[in-house]
Amino acid sequence: MRNIQDATAAAQMFQVGGAIENVVWHGNGHIHESYKVQYRDSNANRSILLQRLNTQIFRDPVTMMRNIQRVTAHLHLRLGDKPDFERRVLQVISARNGNPCYVDQEERYWRAYEFIEGTHSFENVTSGEQAFHAAKAFGTFEALLSDLPSTRLRETISHFHDTPRRFTEFEQVLEIDPIGRAKEAREAIAFAKSRKTLAPAFANANLPIRITHNDAKLNNVLLDDATGEGICVIDLDTVMPGLVVHDFGDMVRTMTSSAAEDEREVSKVQIDMELYDAVLRGYLSSTRSFLTKPEHESLITGAKVIVFEQGLRFLSDFLAGDPYYKMSRSGHNLDRCRTQFKLLESIEKKESEMVRKLRTIL
Ligand code: ADP
Ligand code: GN1
Ligand code: MG
């Protein structure tokens, strides 16, 4: 549960001068608790993005922060000549004791970033231009990291995009059905089983391992309020060695349908080919220099796999009693699962058109 008092106390433990003026909840991430903390000091107003980390999910926050420091240091190096590079890379603020996290008396981990002003993240896509800029920003992010050896980073969550394993986990929780919810999810369960063969699509793929974001969804990029440009890729917790097709999959998942991830009315969920076109153009505009032919040829399968995987993850969480994702209503994870499976069906219907579009742009 978010708690302003605890957040205010934690904010005092970071290396920020000035008096705290205001602390409010911020953002709609599914994992951490995020707050915007505003300070007043003699020179200027300044804000930080303070987060209480979810250590049930990120069990080794020290390794995660080491990864993030390596990634942000590399991005600084690559972007250092841009006059506004401070807005283009997340900047970790150290705790007063010099560590990247502050650990409170209850062993809760907190971290802080400079708050990037004049930007917003969006939960739902509202235009092709927005999709283009967001996808371009993720492509630029991968391009900037393409010369950082992947051995420099550790896995923060193992088997994160191991879709066959996600499928097995779904089968296991279904078999136990610990709180008797399977009967409420009959249709979704049948759909999941019917797409089982999609899960291992990349099991033996000969694709290069690169440093990828692994959570490349629309609300993990900040768009500039003035120009609309994707100025800063955020949420770096899962940046680790992976496949670019998984990042592309998350872009298609979150930027090609204007319906919310938790939309109850699933008839509203479908792939919009104009938005898809914008995602493709944005992503390819910044990745042309390094993506290989096999990667290009796997992009659309990547979209299907990630949408399927995400549906499985929401469904498994629903069946298990919602231990993983933050929720705000009962049945939330099942609603989220249904939107993913509806989107997958829609992608399947449009697949040949999607492939044609890709070929014309390449
Ligand atoms: P979660 O892992 O819970 O998704 P995020 O790191 O994505 O957490 O942060 C949640 C939200 O906070 C983001 O969607 C974004 O709106 C906002 N946010 C994160 N970092 C910053 C930042 N440095 N400056 C401004 N807003 C930020
Ligand atoms: C979580 O943290 P957030 O909201 O950006 C999740 C992603 C899922 C996403 C679904 C560490 O992302 O993997 O794709 O929800 N992050 C983690 O919207 O599990
Ligand atoms: Mg996020």
Coordinates of C-alpha atoms and ligand atoms in Angstrom, one line a residue:
M1 CA 0.0 0.0 0.0
R2 CA 1.3 3.4 -0.8
N3 CA 2.0 5.5 2.2
I4 CA 2.9 9.2 2.0
Q5 CA 4.3 9.4 5.5
D6 CA 6.8 6.6 4.9
A7 CA 7.7 8.0 1.5
T8 CA 8.4 11.4 3.0
A9 CA 10.7 9.8 5.6
A10 CA 12.5 7.9 2.9
A11 CA 12.9 10.9 0.7
Q12 CA 14.9 12.6 3.5
M13 CA 17.5 9.8 3.2
F14 CA 18.7 10.8 -0.3
Q15 CA 21.3 13.2 -1.4
V16 CA 19.0 16.1 -2.3
G17 CA 19.3 19.5 -0.8
G18 CA 16.4 21.7 0.2
A19 CA 13.2 21.2 2.1
I20 CA 10.5 18.7 1.0
E21 CA 7.5 20.7 -0.1
N22 CA 5.1 18.0 -1.4
V23 CA 4.9 14.3 -1.8
V24 CA 2.3 12.6 -4.0
W25 CA 1.7 9.2 -5.6
H26 CA 2.8 9.1 -9.2
G27 CA 2.3 6.9 -12.2
N28 CA 0.5 3.6 -12.9
G29 CA 3.2 1.0 -13.0
H30 CA 2.2 -2.5 -12.0
I31 CA 5.2 -3.3 -9.9
H32 CA 6.7 -0.6 -7.6
E33 CA 5.2 2.2 -5.5
S34 CA 6.1 5.5 -7.1
Y35 CA 6.0 9.0 -5.7
K36 CA 6.8 12.5 -6.9
V37 CA 8.7 14.4 -4.2
Q38 CA 9.0 18.2 -4.7
Y39 CA 11.7 20.2 -2.9
R40 CA 12.2 23.9 -2.5
D41 CA 15.7 25.1 -2.2
S42 CA 17.2 28.6 -2.5
N43 CA 18.1 28.3 -6.2
A44 CA 15.5 26.3 -7.9
N45 CA 12.6 23.9 -7.5
R46 CA 13.5 20.3 -8.0
S47 CA 11.6 17.0 -7.9
I48 CA 12.6 13.4 -7.6
L49 CA 10.8 10.2 -8.6
L50 CA 11.0 8.1 -5.4
Q51 CA 10.2 4.4 -5.6
R52 CA 9.6 1.8 -3.0
L53 CA 10.9 -1.3 -4.8
N54 CA 8.9 -4.5 -5.0
T55 CA 11.4 -7.0 -3.6
Q56 CA 9.0 -9.9 -3.9
I57 CA 9.5 -9.5 -7.6
F58 CA 13.1 -8.1 -7.8
R59 CA 14.7 -10.3 -5.1
D60 CA 18.2 -8.9 -5.6
P61 CA 17.8 -5.1 -5.7
V62 CA 21.6 -4.6 -5.3
T63 CA 22.3 -6.4 -8.6
M64 CA 19.4 -4.7 -10.3
M65 CA 20.8 -1.3 -9.3
R66 CA 24.2 -2.2 -10.5
N67 CA 22.7 -3.1 -13.9
I68 CA 20.9 0.2 -14.0
Q69 CA 24.0 2.1 -13.1
R70 CA 26.0 0.4 -15.9
V71 CA 23.2 1.1 -18.4
T72 CA 22.8 4.7 -17.4
A73 CA 26.5 5.3 -17.3
H74 CA 26.8 3.9 -20.9
L75 CA 23.9 6.0 -22.1
H76 CA 25.5 9.1 -20.5
L77 CA 28.7 8.4 -22.4
R78 CA 26.9 8.0 -25.7
L79 CA 24.6 11.0 -25.3
G80 CA 27.0 13.3 -23.4
D81 CA 27.3 15.7 -26.4
K82 CA 23.6 16.4 -26.5
P83 CA 22.9 19.7 -24.6
D84 CA 19.8 18.2 -22.9
F85 CA 21.2 14.8 -22.2
E86 CA 20.1 15.0 -18.5
R87 CA 16.5 14.7 -19.7
R88 CA 17.4 11.7 -22.0
V89 CA 18.8 9.3 -19.4
L90 CA 17.5 8.3 -16.0
Q91 CA 19.8 9.6 -13.3
V92 CA 20.0 7.6 -10.1
I93 CA 20.3 9.8 -6.9
S94 CA 22.4 8.1 -4.2
A95 CA 21.2 7.7 -0.7
R96 CA 22.9 9.8 2.0
N97 CA 25.2 6.8 2.8
G98 CA 26.4 6.6 -0.8
N99 CA 24.4 3.5 -1.7
P100 CA 22.1 3.4 -4.7
C101 CA 19.2 2.4 -2.4
Y102 CA 18.1 3.4 1.1
V103 CA 16.9 0.5 3.2
D104 CA 14.5 1.5 6.0
Q105 CA 14.1 -0.2 9.4
E106 CA 11.6 -2.6 8.0
E107 CA 14.1 -3.7 5.3
R108 CA 12.1 -1.9 2.6
Y109 CA 14.2 -0.7 -0.4
W110 CA 13.8 2.8 -1.8
R111 CA 15.5 4.4 -4.7
A112 CA 15.3 7.9 -6.3
Y113 CA 15.7 9.3 -9.8
E114 CA 15.8 12.9 -11.0
F115 CA 12.3 13.7 -12.0
I116 CA 12.2 14.5 -15.7
E117 CA 10.0 17.6 -16.1
G118 CA 8.0 18.6 -19.1
T119 CA 7.3 15.0 -20.0
H120 CA 4.5 12.5 -19.6
S121 CA 4.0 8.8 -20.0
F122 CA 0.7 7.5 -21.5
E123 CA -1.3 4.5 -20.5
N124 CA -3.2 4.3 -23.8
V125 CA -2.0 5.2 -27.3
T126 CA -3.9 8.2 -28.7
S127 CA -2.2 8.8 -32.1
G128 CA 0.1 7.4 -34.7
E129 CA 2.6 10.2 -34.0
Q130 CA 2.8 9.1 -30.3
A131 CA 3.3 5.4 -31.3
F132 CA 6.0 6.4 -33.8
H133 CA 7.9 8.5 -31.2
A134 CA 7.6 5.9 -28.5
A135 CA 8.8 3.1 -30.7
K136 CA 11.6 5.2 -32.1
A137 CA 12.8 5.9 -28.5
F138 CA 12.9 2.2 -27.7
G139 CA 14.8 1.5 -30.9
T140 CA 17.3 4.3 -30.1
F141 CA 17.7 2.9 -26.6
E142 CA 18.7 -0.5 -28.0
A143 CA 21.0 1.1 -30.6
L144 CA 22.8 3.1 -27.9
L145 CA 23.3 0.0 -25.9
S146 CA 24.4 -2.1 -28.8
D147 CA 28.1 -1.6 -28.0
L148 CA 27.8 -2.4 -24.3
P149 CA 28.9 -6.1 -23.9
S150 CA 25.9 -8.1 -22.7
T151 CA 28.2 -9.8 -20.2
R152 CA 28.3 -6.5 -18.3
L153 CA 24.7 -7.1 -17.1
R154 CA 23.1 -9.8 -14.9
E155 CA 19.7 -11.3 -15.2
T156 CA 17.4 -9.5 -12.8
I157 CA 14.5 -11.9 -13.2
S158 CA 15.5 -15.2 -14.7
H159 CA 13.5 -16.8 -17.5
F160 CA 11.7 -13.5 -17.9
H161 CA 10.6 -14.0 -21.5
D162 CA 10.9 -17.8 -21.4
T163 CA 7.4 -18.3 -22.9
P164 CA 7.4 -22.2 -22.8
R165 CA 8.2 -21.9 -19.1
R166 CA 5.4 -19.3 -18.7
F167 CA 3.1 -21.9 -20.3
T168 CA 4.2 -24.6 -18.0
E169 CA 3.6 -22.3 -15.0
F170 CA 0.1 -21.7 -16.3
E171 CA -0.5 -25.4 -16.6
Q172 CA 0.8 -26.0 -13.1
V173 CA -1.4 -23.4 -11.4
L174 CA -4.4 -24.6 -13.5
E175 CA -3.8 -28.1 -12.3
I176 CA -3.8 -27.1 -8.7
D177 CA -6.5 -24.3 -9.1
P178 CA -5.6 -23.2 -5.6
I179 CA -8.7 -20.9 -5.0
G180 CA -11.2 -22.5 -7.4
R181 CA -11.1 -19.8 -10.0
A182 CA -10.6 -21.9 -13.1
K183 CA -14.4 -22.1 -13.6
E184 CA -14.6 -18.3 -14.0
A185 CA -11.9 -18.4 -16.7
R186 CA -13.0 -21.3 -18.9
E187 CA -12.9 -19.4 -22.1
A188 CA -9.5 -17.9 -21.5
I189 CA -8.1 -21.2 -20.4
A190 CA -9.3 -22.9 -23.6
F191 CA -7.8 -20.1 -25.7
A192 CA -4.5 -20.5 -23.9
K193 CA -4.4 -24.2 -24.5
S194 CA -5.3 -23.7 -28.2
R195 CA -2.3 -21.6 -28.7
K196 CA 0.2 -23.8 -26.9
T197 CA 2.4 -24.3 -30.0
L198 CA 3.1 -20.5 -30.1
A199 CA 5.0 -20.6 -26.8
P200 CA 8.2 -22.2 -28.1
A201 CA 8.4 -20.1 -31.3
F202 CA 11.9 -18.8 -30.3
A203 CA 13.1 -21.8 -28.3
N204 CA 15.6 -22.8 -30.9
A205 CA 15.8 -19.5 -32.8
N206 CA 19.2 -18.4 -34.0
L207 CA 18.8 -14.8 -33.1
P208 CA 21.5 -12.6 -31.5
I209 CA 21.4 -11.9 -27.8
R210 CA 21.5 -8.2 -27.3
I211 CA 20.9 -5.8 -24.4
T212 CA 17.2 -5.2 -24.5
H213 CA 14.6 -3.4 -22.4
N214 CA 12.3 -6.4 -21.9
D215 CA 9.4 -4.2 -20.8
A216 CA 9.0 -2.0 -23.8
K217 CA 5.5 -0.8 -23.2
L218 CA 4.1 2.6 -24.0
N219 CA 4.1 3.9 -20.4
N220 CA 7.8 3.1 -20.0
V221 CA 8.8 6.0 -22.2
L222 CA 8.5 9.7 -21.4
L223 CA 7.3 11.8 -24.2
D224 CA 8.3 15.5 -24.4
D225 CA 5.3 17.7 -23.7
A226 CA 6.5 20.4 -26.2
T227 CA 7.7 18.3 -29.1
G228 CA 6.1 14.8 -28.6
E229 CA 9.5 13.2 -29.0
G230 CA 10.2 10.1 -27.0
I231 CA 12.8 11.7 -24.7
C232 CA 13.6 9.1 -22.1
V233 CA 13.2 5.4 -21.8
I234 CA 12.4 4.5 -18.2
D235 CA 11.8 1.5 -16.0
L236 CA 15.2 -0.1 -16.5
D237 CA 14.7 -2.9 -14.0
T238 CA 14.6 -5.6 -16.6
V239 CA 17.2 -4.3 -19.0
M240 CA 19.4 -7.4 -19.5
P241 CA 20.5 -9.7 -22.3
G242 CA 17.5 -10.7 -24.5
L243 CA 15.9 -10.7 -27.9
V244 CA 14.9 -7.5 -29.7
V245 CA 11.8 -9.2 -31.0
H246 CA 10.5 -9.4 -27.5
D247 CA 10.8 -5.6 -27.2
F248 CA 9.1 -5.1 -30.5
G249 CA 6.3 -7.5 -29.3
D250 CA 5.7 -5.3 -26.3
M251 CA 5.5 -2.2 -28.5
V252 CA 2.9 -3.9 -30.7
R253 CA 1.1 -5.1 -27.5
T254 CA 0.8 -1.6 -26.0
M255 CA 0.9 0.8 -29.0
T256 CA -1.4 -0.6 -31.7
S257 CA -4.7 -0.8 -29.9
S258 CA -6.2 2.3 -28.3
A259 CA -8.1 0.1 -25.8
A260 CA -6.7 0.0 -22.2
E261 CA -4.8 -3.1 -21.1
D262 CA -7.6 -3.8 -18.7
E263 CA -10.6 -2.8 -20.9
R264 CA -13.6 -4.8 -19.9
E265 CA -15.3 -4.5 -23.3
V266 CA -13.0 -6.7 -25.4
S267 CA -14.8 -5.9 -28.6
K268 CA -12.8 -2.6 -28.4
V269 CA -9.5 -4.4 -28.6
Q270 CA -8.1 -4.9 -32.0
I271 CA -4.9 -4.1 -33.9
D272 CA -5.2 -0.7 -35.7
M273 CA -3.1 -1.0 -38.9
E274 CA -2.3 2.7 -38.9
L275 CA -0.9 2.5 -35.4
Y276 CA 1.0 -0.6 -36.4
D277 CA 2.5 1.2 -39.3
A278 CA 3.6 4.0 -37.0
V279 CA 5.2 1.5 -34.6
L280 CA 7.1 -0.2 -37.4
R281 CA 8.3 3.1 -38.9
G282 CA 9.4 4.4 -35.5
Y283 CA 11.2 1.3 -34.5
L284 CA 12.9 0.6 -37.8
S285 CA 14.0 4.3 -38.1
S286 CA 16.3 3.8 -35.2
T287 CA 17.4 0.2 -35.5
R288 CA 18.2 -0.1 -39.2
S289 CA 21.9 0.2 -38.5
F290 CA 22.2 -3.0 -36.5
L291 CA 19.1 -5.3 -36.9
T292 CA 19.8 -8.5 -38.9
K293 CA 17.5 -10.1 -41.5
P294 CA 16.5 -13.0 -39.2
E295 CA 15.5 -10.4 -36.6
H296 CA 13.4 -8.4 -39.1
E297 CA 11.8 -11.7 -40.2
S298 CA 10.9 -12.6 -36.6
L299 CA 9.3 -9.3 -35.6
I300 CA 5.7 -10.3 -36.1
T301 CA 6.1 -13.6 -34.5
G302 CA 7.7 -11.6 -31.6
A303 CA 4.4 -9.6 -31.4
K304 CA 2.3 -12.8 -31.2
V305 CA 4.6 -14.5 -28.7
I306 CA 4.7 -11.5 -26.3
V307 CA 0.9 -10.8 -26.4
F308 CA 0.4 -14.5 -25.8
E309 CA 2.9 -14.6 -23.0
Q310 CA 1.4 -11.5 -21.3
G311 CA -2.1 -13.1 -21.5
L312 CA -0.7 -16.2 -19.9
R313 CA 1.0 -14.2 -17.1
F314 CA -2.2 -12.4 -16.3
L315 CA -4.2 -15.6 -16.4
S316 CA -1.8 -17.5 -14.2
D317 CA -1.8 -14.6 -11.7
F318 CA -5.6 -14.6 -11.7
L319 CA -5.7 -18.4 -11.1
A320 CA -3.1 -18.1 -8.3
G321 CA -5.1 -15.4 -6.4
D322 CA -3.3 -12.3 -7.8
P323 CA 0.1 -12.5 -6.0
Y324 CA 2.0 -10.6 -8.7
Y325 CA 0.4 -7.6 -10.4
K326 CA -1.0 -4.6 -8.6
M327 CA -4.8 -4.7 -8.8
S328 CA -7.6 -2.2 -8.3
R329 CA -10.7 -4.4 -8.7
S330 CA -11.7 -8.0 -8.4
G331 CA -11.2 -9.9 -11.6
H332 CA -8.7 -7.3 -12.8
N333 CA -6.1 -9.9 -14.0
L334 CA -8.7 -11.9 -15.9
D335 CA -9.9 -8.7 -17.6
R336 CA -6.3 -8.0 -18.5
C337 CA -5.8 -11.5 -19.8
R338 CA -8.9 -11.3 -22.0
T339 CA -7.6 -8.1 -23.7
Q340 CA -4.3 -9.8 -24.6
F341 CA -6.0 -12.9 -26.0
K342 CA -8.4 -10.7 -28.0
L343 CA -5.4 -8.7 -29.4
L344 CA -3.7 -11.9 -30.3
E345 CA -6.7 -13.1 -32.3
S346 CA -6.8 -9.8 -34.0
I347 CA -3.1 -10.0 -34.9
E348 CA -3.5 -13.5 -36.3
K349 CA -6.3 -12.2 -38.6
K350 CA -4.1 -9.4 -39.9
E351 CA -0.9 -11.3 -40.0
S352 CA -0.3 -11.4 -43.7
E353 CA -1.1 -7.7 -44.0
M354 CA 1.3 -7.0 -41.2
V355 CA 4.1 -9.0 -43.0
R356 CA 3.4 -7.1 -46.2
K357 CA 3.7 -3.8 -44.5
L358 CA 6.9 -4.8 -42.9
R359 CA 8.4 -5.8 -46.3
T360 CA 7.4 -2.5 -47.9
I361 CA 9.0 -0.5 -45.1
L362 CA 12.2 -2.5 -44.9
Ligands
ADP1 P1 6.9 0.4 -12.5 O1 8.0 -0.6 -12.5 O2 6.0 0.2 -11.3 O3 6.1 0.3 -13.8 P2 8.2 2.8 -13.4 O4 9.6 2.9 -13.2 O5 7.7 2.5 -14.8 O6 7.5 1.8 -12.3 O7 7.5 4.2 -13.0 C1 6.1 4.4 -12.9 C2 5.7 5.7 -13.6 O8 6.4 6.8 -13.0 C3 6.1 5.7 -15.1 O9 5.1 5.1 -15.9 C4 6.2 7.2 -15.3 O10 5.0 7.8 -15.6 C5 6.7 7.8 -14.0 N1 8.2 8.0 -14.0 C6 9.2 7.0 -13.8 N2 10.4 7.6 -13.7 C7 10.2 8.9 -13.9 C8 11.2 10.0 -14.0 N3 12.5 9.9 -13.8 N4 10.6 11.2 -14.2 C9 9.3 11.4 -14.4 N5 8.4 10.4 -14.3 C10 8.8 9.2 -14.1
GN1_2 C1 4.8 -4.9 -15.6 O1 6.3 -2.4 -14.3 P1 5.5 -2.3 -15.4 O2 4.1 -2.0 -15.1 O3 6.1 -1.4 -16.4 C2 5.7 -6.2 -15.8 C3 5.9 -6.4 -17.3 C4 4.6 -6.6 -17.9 C5 3.7 -5.4 -17.6 C6 2.3 -5.6 -18.2 C7 8.8 -6.7 -13.8 O4 5.5 -3.8 -16.1 O5 6.7 -7.5 -17.5 O6 4.7 -6.8 -19.3 O7 3.6 -5.1 -16.2 N1 7.0 -6.0 -15.1 C8 7.5 -7.0 -14.4 O8 1.7 -4.4 -18.4 O9 7.0 -8.1 -14.3
MG3 MG 6.7 0.9 -15.7

